[in-house]
Amino acid sequence: MENLRKILNPILIVFFMVAVFSCKNNKSEQKEEVTEMEEMDSTSLPFMPFKIIAIKHKVADYAKWRMAYDAHDSIRKMYGITHFVMGRGMDDPNTIIIIDKMDDVMKAKEFSAMPDLKALMKKAGVVSAPEFSFYDVIRNDDSKINLKDRLMVTHRVKDFDTWLKVYDAEGINKRMEDGLIDRGMARSIDDPNVVSLVFAISDLEKAKARINSEAMKKLMMEAGVEGEPQLFFYKLVD
């Protein structure tokens, strides 16, 4: 009996170790598979275009206005409008840009024309006529970056497809070299040839030099940009 134990003990130990390592390997393989699936899910999801309402105006006091804006959130939601991003002008922090997502264009336009909205804005300290714009967002990079400075460029083009070819031919890398990182592209719902671009700014000096350069003016002419582009430098609030 003693001899039998001596023979069986090593066999049982080996069997136990094989079972343990096999279990660990299976768990490790399963974990790797889950990680790979998560990575695939996060990178393979197609971009879904969405609609936004952009509101730009000047306020007397940001803190006072922001309280009123936040308190009005439930009314905006009734019209299918939800908060997306907000920024304050670099040159004038009391110039505000609000970009909200909207479910329905007609409802959002109805909201912008509300008889009480003008009175509510005035009470909140809005001191300029608000500019309402409605867009289809066709490109959007919402990956997290540690940059808060932004530039919004809005201009009209003769032909969107022609303009887009020139824009894409220049390339993301060239714009990055000049201090601008592509973040969003949108077309006006009322006039699809009005294009609005949003860039994160990695180098403000380079970005301004690029915008004012003769090369940029030439590029815009080639792309069919009509008139002077509207430029708005701002800092993200949230």
Short mmCIF file of C-alpha atoms in Angstrom, two decimals:
data_model
loop_
_atom_site.label_atom_id
_atom_site.label_comp_id
_atom_site.label_asym_id
_atom_site.label_seq_id
_atom_site.Cartn_x
_atom_site.Cartn_y
_atom_site.Cartn_z
CA MET A 1 0.00 0.00 0.00
CA GLU A 2 2.85 2.33 0.90
CA ASN A 3 4.52 1.58 -2.41
CA LEU A 4 1.29 2.37 -4.26
CA ARG A 5 1.08 5.79 -2.57
CA LYS A 6 4.66 6.55 -3.58
CA ILE A 7 3.82 5.76 -7.19
CA LEU A 8 0.49 7.67 -7.26
CA ASN A 9 1.60 10.86 -5.45
CA PRO A 10 3.94 12.13 -8.22
CA ILE A 11 1.31 11.25 -10.83
CA LEU A 12 -1.38 13.19 -8.95
CA ILE A 13 0.93 16.21 -8.52
CA VAL A 14 1.73 16.27 -12.23
CA PHE A 15 -1.97 15.94 -13.10
CA PHE A 16 -2.86 18.80 -10.74
CA MET A 17 -0.17 21.12 -12.19
CA VAL A 18 -1.24 20.39 -15.77
CA ALA A 19 -4.87 21.14 -14.86
CA VAL A 20 -3.95 24.44 -13.15
CA PHE A 21 -1.75 25.70 -15.99
CA SER A 22 -4.28 24.61 -18.56
CA CYS A 23 -6.97 26.61 -16.73
CA LYS A 24 -4.73 29.69 -16.53
CA ASN A 25 -3.86 29.47 -20.20
CA ASN A 26 -7.53 29.21 -21.14
CA LYS A 27 -8.36 32.27 -19.02
CA SER A 28 -5.43 34.16 -20.55
CA GLU A 29 -6.55 33.26 -24.05
CA GLN A 30 -10.12 34.27 -23.26
CA LYS A 31 -8.92 37.59 -21.85
CA GLU A 32 -6.86 38.24 -24.98
CA GLU A 33 -9.87 37.42 -27.15
CA VAL A 34 -12.08 39.83 -25.17
CA THR A 35 -9.43 42.58 -25.40
CA GLU A 36 -9.14 42.07 -29.15
CA MET A 37 -12.93 42.17 -29.51
CA GLU A 38 -13.10 45.38 -27.47
CA GLU A 39 -10.44 46.95 -29.68
CA MET A 40 -12.31 45.86 -32.80
CA ASP A 41 -15.59 47.24 -31.43
CA SER A 42 -14.03 50.60 -30.60
CA THR A 43 -12.31 51.04 -33.96
CA SER A 44 -14.65 49.34 -36.39
CA LEU A 45 -17.83 51.26 -35.53
CA PRO A 46 -18.79 53.34 -38.59
CA PHE A 47 -19.21 57.09 -38.20
CA MET A 48 -22.86 58.08 -38.10
CA PRO A 49 -23.60 61.62 -39.39
CA PHE A 50 -25.65 63.79 -37.05
CA LYS A 51 -27.30 67.20 -37.01
CA ILE A 52 -26.37 70.21 -34.90
CA ILE A 53 -27.65 73.65 -34.11
CA ALA A 54 -24.93 76.25 -33.54
CA ILE A 55 -25.71 79.42 -31.59
CA LYS A 56 -23.24 82.27 -31.29
CA HIS A 57 -23.76 85.44 -29.27
CA LYS A 58 -22.16 87.80 -26.77
CA VAL A 59 -23.10 87.95 -23.09
CA ALA A 60 -22.57 90.56 -20.40
CA ASP A 61 -21.53 88.05 -17.72
CA TYR A 62 -20.66 84.44 -18.51
CA ALA A 63 -21.37 83.01 -15.03
CA LYS A 64 -24.85 84.58 -14.89
CA TRP A 65 -25.65 83.51 -18.44
CA ARG A 66 -24.40 79.94 -17.87
CA MET A 67 -26.75 79.46 -14.92
CA ALA A 68 -29.69 80.53 -17.09
CA TYR A 69 -28.52 78.30 -19.97
CA ASP A 70 -28.26 75.22 -17.75
CA ALA A 71 -31.67 75.95 -16.19
CA HIS A 72 -33.19 76.02 -19.69
CA ASP A 73 -31.97 72.49 -20.53
CA SER A 74 -35.36 70.81 -20.07
CA ILE A 75 -36.97 73.20 -22.58
CA ARG A 76 -34.30 72.43 -25.19
CA LYS A 77 -34.83 68.71 -24.69
CA MET A 78 -38.54 69.18 -25.37
CA TYR A 79 -37.49 70.36 -28.83
CA GLY A 80 -35.07 67.46 -29.34
CA ILE A 81 -31.95 69.52 -28.61
CA THR A 82 -29.18 68.14 -26.37
CA HIS A 83 -25.94 69.74 -25.21
CA PHE A 84 -22.83 68.81 -27.21
CA VAL A 85 -19.97 71.33 -26.79
CA MET A 86 -19.47 74.94 -25.81
CA GLY A 87 -16.65 77.43 -26.27
CA ARG A 88 -15.63 80.95 -25.29
CA GLY A 89 -13.86 83.32 -27.66
CA MET A 90 -10.12 83.72 -27.26
CA ASP A 91 -10.22 87.46 -27.99
CA ASP A 92 -13.45 87.99 -26.05
CA PRO A 93 -14.40 85.28 -23.49
CA ASN A 94 -17.93 86.70 -23.38
CA THR A 95 -18.54 85.68 -26.99
CA ILE A 96 -20.03 82.21 -26.72
CA ILE A 97 -20.43 79.42 -29.25
CA ILE A 98 -22.91 76.69 -28.32
CA ILE A 99 -23.09 73.55 -30.45
CA ASP A 100 -25.97 71.26 -29.58
CA LYS A 101 -27.17 68.07 -31.24
CA MET A 102 -30.70 68.09 -32.63
CA ASP A 103 -33.09 65.28 -33.48
CA ASP A 104 -35.34 67.23 -35.82
CA VAL A 105 -34.46 70.31 -37.90
CA MET A 106 -37.99 71.73 -37.94
CA LYS A 107 -38.33 71.43 -34.17
CA ALA A 108 -34.94 73.08 -33.67
CA LYS A 109 -35.93 75.95 -35.95
CA GLU A 110 -39.20 76.22 -34.06
CA PHE A 111 -37.15 76.48 -30.86
CA SER A 112 -34.95 79.24 -32.32
CA ALA A 113 -38.09 81.20 -33.24
CA MET A 114 -39.80 80.82 -29.84
CA PRO A 115 -41.38 84.16 -28.84
CA ASP A 116 -40.14 83.72 -25.27
CA LEU A 117 -36.56 82.82 -26.26
CA LYS A 118 -35.52 86.38 -27.05
CA ALA A 119 -36.85 87.56 -23.68
CA LEU A 120 -35.12 84.69 -21.86
CA MET A 121 -31.82 85.46 -23.57
CA LYS A 122 -32.09 89.13 -22.71
CA LYS A 123 -32.81 88.26 -19.09
CA ALA A 124 -29.76 85.96 -19.04
CA GLY A 125 -27.56 88.82 -20.24
CA VAL A 126 -27.25 88.19 -23.98
CA VAL A 127 -26.22 91.55 -25.46
CA SER A 128 -25.99 90.76 -29.18
CA ALA A 129 -28.35 89.31 -31.76
CA PRO A 130 -27.89 85.52 -31.63
CA GLU A 131 -26.69 83.77 -34.79
CA PHE A 132 -28.45 80.44 -35.38
CA SER A 133 -26.99 77.92 -37.83
CA PHE A 134 -28.11 74.39 -38.67
CA TYR A 135 -25.68 71.77 -39.93
CA ASP A 136 -25.22 68.18 -41.01
CA VAL A 137 -21.99 66.91 -39.42
CA ILE A 138 -20.30 64.67 -41.99
CA ARG A 139 -16.96 64.15 -40.25
CA ASN A 140 -16.21 64.17 -36.54
CA ASP A 141 -13.20 63.08 -34.52
CA ASP A 142 -14.26 62.75 -30.87
CA SER A 143 -11.10 61.01 -29.66
CA LYS A 144 -9.78 62.56 -26.45
CA ILE A 145 -6.93 65.06 -26.80
CA ASN A 146 -5.46 67.42 -24.23
CA LEU A 147 -6.02 70.54 -26.32
CA LYS A 148 -8.75 73.09 -25.58
CA ASP A 149 -7.97 75.75 -28.21
CA ARG A 150 -10.18 75.57 -31.28
CA LEU A 151 -10.64 77.30 -34.62
CA MET A 152 -13.92 77.29 -36.52
CA VAL A 153 -13.68 78.21 -40.19
CA THR A 154 -16.90 78.83 -42.12
CA HIS A 155 -17.04 79.65 -45.81
CA ARG A 156 -19.11 79.15 -48.93
CA VAL A 157 -17.78 77.15 -51.87
CA LYS A 158 -18.84 77.03 -55.52
CA ASP A 159 -18.98 73.24 -55.59
CA PHE A 160 -18.62 71.06 -52.50
CA ASP A 161 -17.15 68.00 -54.25
CA THR A 162 -14.49 70.10 -55.98
CA TRP A 163 -13.62 71.85 -52.73
CA LEU A 164 -13.43 68.53 -50.84
CA LYS A 165 -10.96 67.05 -53.33
CA VAL A 166 -8.60 69.99 -52.83
CA TYR A 167 -9.05 69.87 -49.05
CA ASP A 168 -8.33 66.14 -48.87
CA ALA A 169 -5.42 66.39 -51.33
CA GLU A 170 -3.67 68.82 -49.01
CA GLY A 171 -3.90 66.18 -46.29
CA ILE A 172 -4.28 65.96 -42.53
CA ASN A 173 -0.52 65.77 -41.97
CA LYS A 174 0.13 69.10 -43.68
CA ARG A 175 -2.46 70.81 -41.50
CA MET A 176 -0.96 69.18 -38.40
CA GLU A 177 2.46 70.57 -39.36
CA ASP A 178 0.82 73.99 -39.40
CA GLY A 179 -0.64 73.58 -35.90
CA LEU A 180 -4.16 72.47 -36.85
CA ILE A 181 -5.73 69.08 -36.09
CA ASP A 182 -8.90 68.10 -37.97
CA ARG A 183 -11.83 67.61 -35.58
CA GLY A 184 -15.03 68.19 -37.51
CA MET A 185 -16.64 69.04 -40.85
CA ALA A 186 -20.24 70.12 -41.38
CA ARG A 187 -22.45 71.37 -44.21
CA SER A 188 -25.22 73.90 -43.75
CA ILE A 189 -28.67 72.38 -43.97
CA ASP A 190 -30.03 75.57 -45.56
CA ASP A 191 -27.15 75.86 -48.05
CA PRO A 192 -25.02 72.68 -48.49
CA ASN A 193 -22.26 74.72 -50.14
CA VAL A 194 -21.61 76.49 -46.83
CA VAL A 195 -18.97 74.44 -45.04
CA SER A 196 -17.87 74.74 -41.43
CA LEU A 197 -14.61 73.18 -40.21
CA VAL A 198 -13.41 72.78 -36.63
CA PHE A 199 -9.74 72.31 -35.78
CA ALA A 200 -7.92 71.75 -32.51
CA ILE A 201 -4.95 74.09 -32.25
CA SER A 202 -1.59 72.63 -31.24
CA ASP A 203 0.39 75.77 -32.13
CA LEU A 204 -1.52 79.06 -32.27
CA GLU A 205 1.31 81.04 -33.89
CA LYS A 206 1.68 78.50 -36.70
CA ALA A 207 -2.08 78.26 -37.17
CA LYS A 208 -2.47 82.02 -37.59
CA ALA A 209 0.53 82.20 -39.92
CA ARG A 210 -1.03 79.48 -42.10
CA ILE A 211 -4.40 81.19 -42.30
CA ASN A 212 -2.88 84.54 -43.31
CA SER A 213 -0.39 83.07 -45.80
CA GLU A 214 -0.49 83.65 -49.54
CA ALA A 215 -0.32 79.88 -50.02
CA MET A 216 -3.61 79.48 -48.13
CA LYS A 217 -5.29 82.19 -50.18
CA LYS A 218 -4.17 80.46 -53.36
CA LEU A 219 -5.39 77.07 -52.09
CA MET A 220 -8.83 78.49 -51.26
CA MET A 221 -9.09 80.03 -54.72
CA GLU A 222 -8.25 76.67 -56.30
CA ALA A 223 -10.87 74.99 -54.11
CA GLY A 224 -13.54 77.48 -55.15
CA VAL A 225 -14.02 79.32 -51.84
CA GLU A 226 -16.25 82.35 -52.32
CA GLY A 227 -15.67 85.50 -50.30
CA GLU A 228 -13.81 85.86 -47.03
CA PRO A 229 -14.02 82.93 -44.61
CA GLN A 230 -15.40 83.54 -41.13
CA LEU A 231 -12.84 82.66 -38.46
CA PHE A 232 -13.61 82.12 -34.80
CA PHE A 233 -10.89 81.21 -32.31
CA TYR A 234 -12.25 79.82 -29.05
CA LYS A 235 -11.49 77.68 -26.01
CA LEU A 236 -13.60 74.66 -25.16
CA VAL A 237 -15.57 75.01 -21.92
CA ASP A 238 -17.10 71.54 -22.00
#
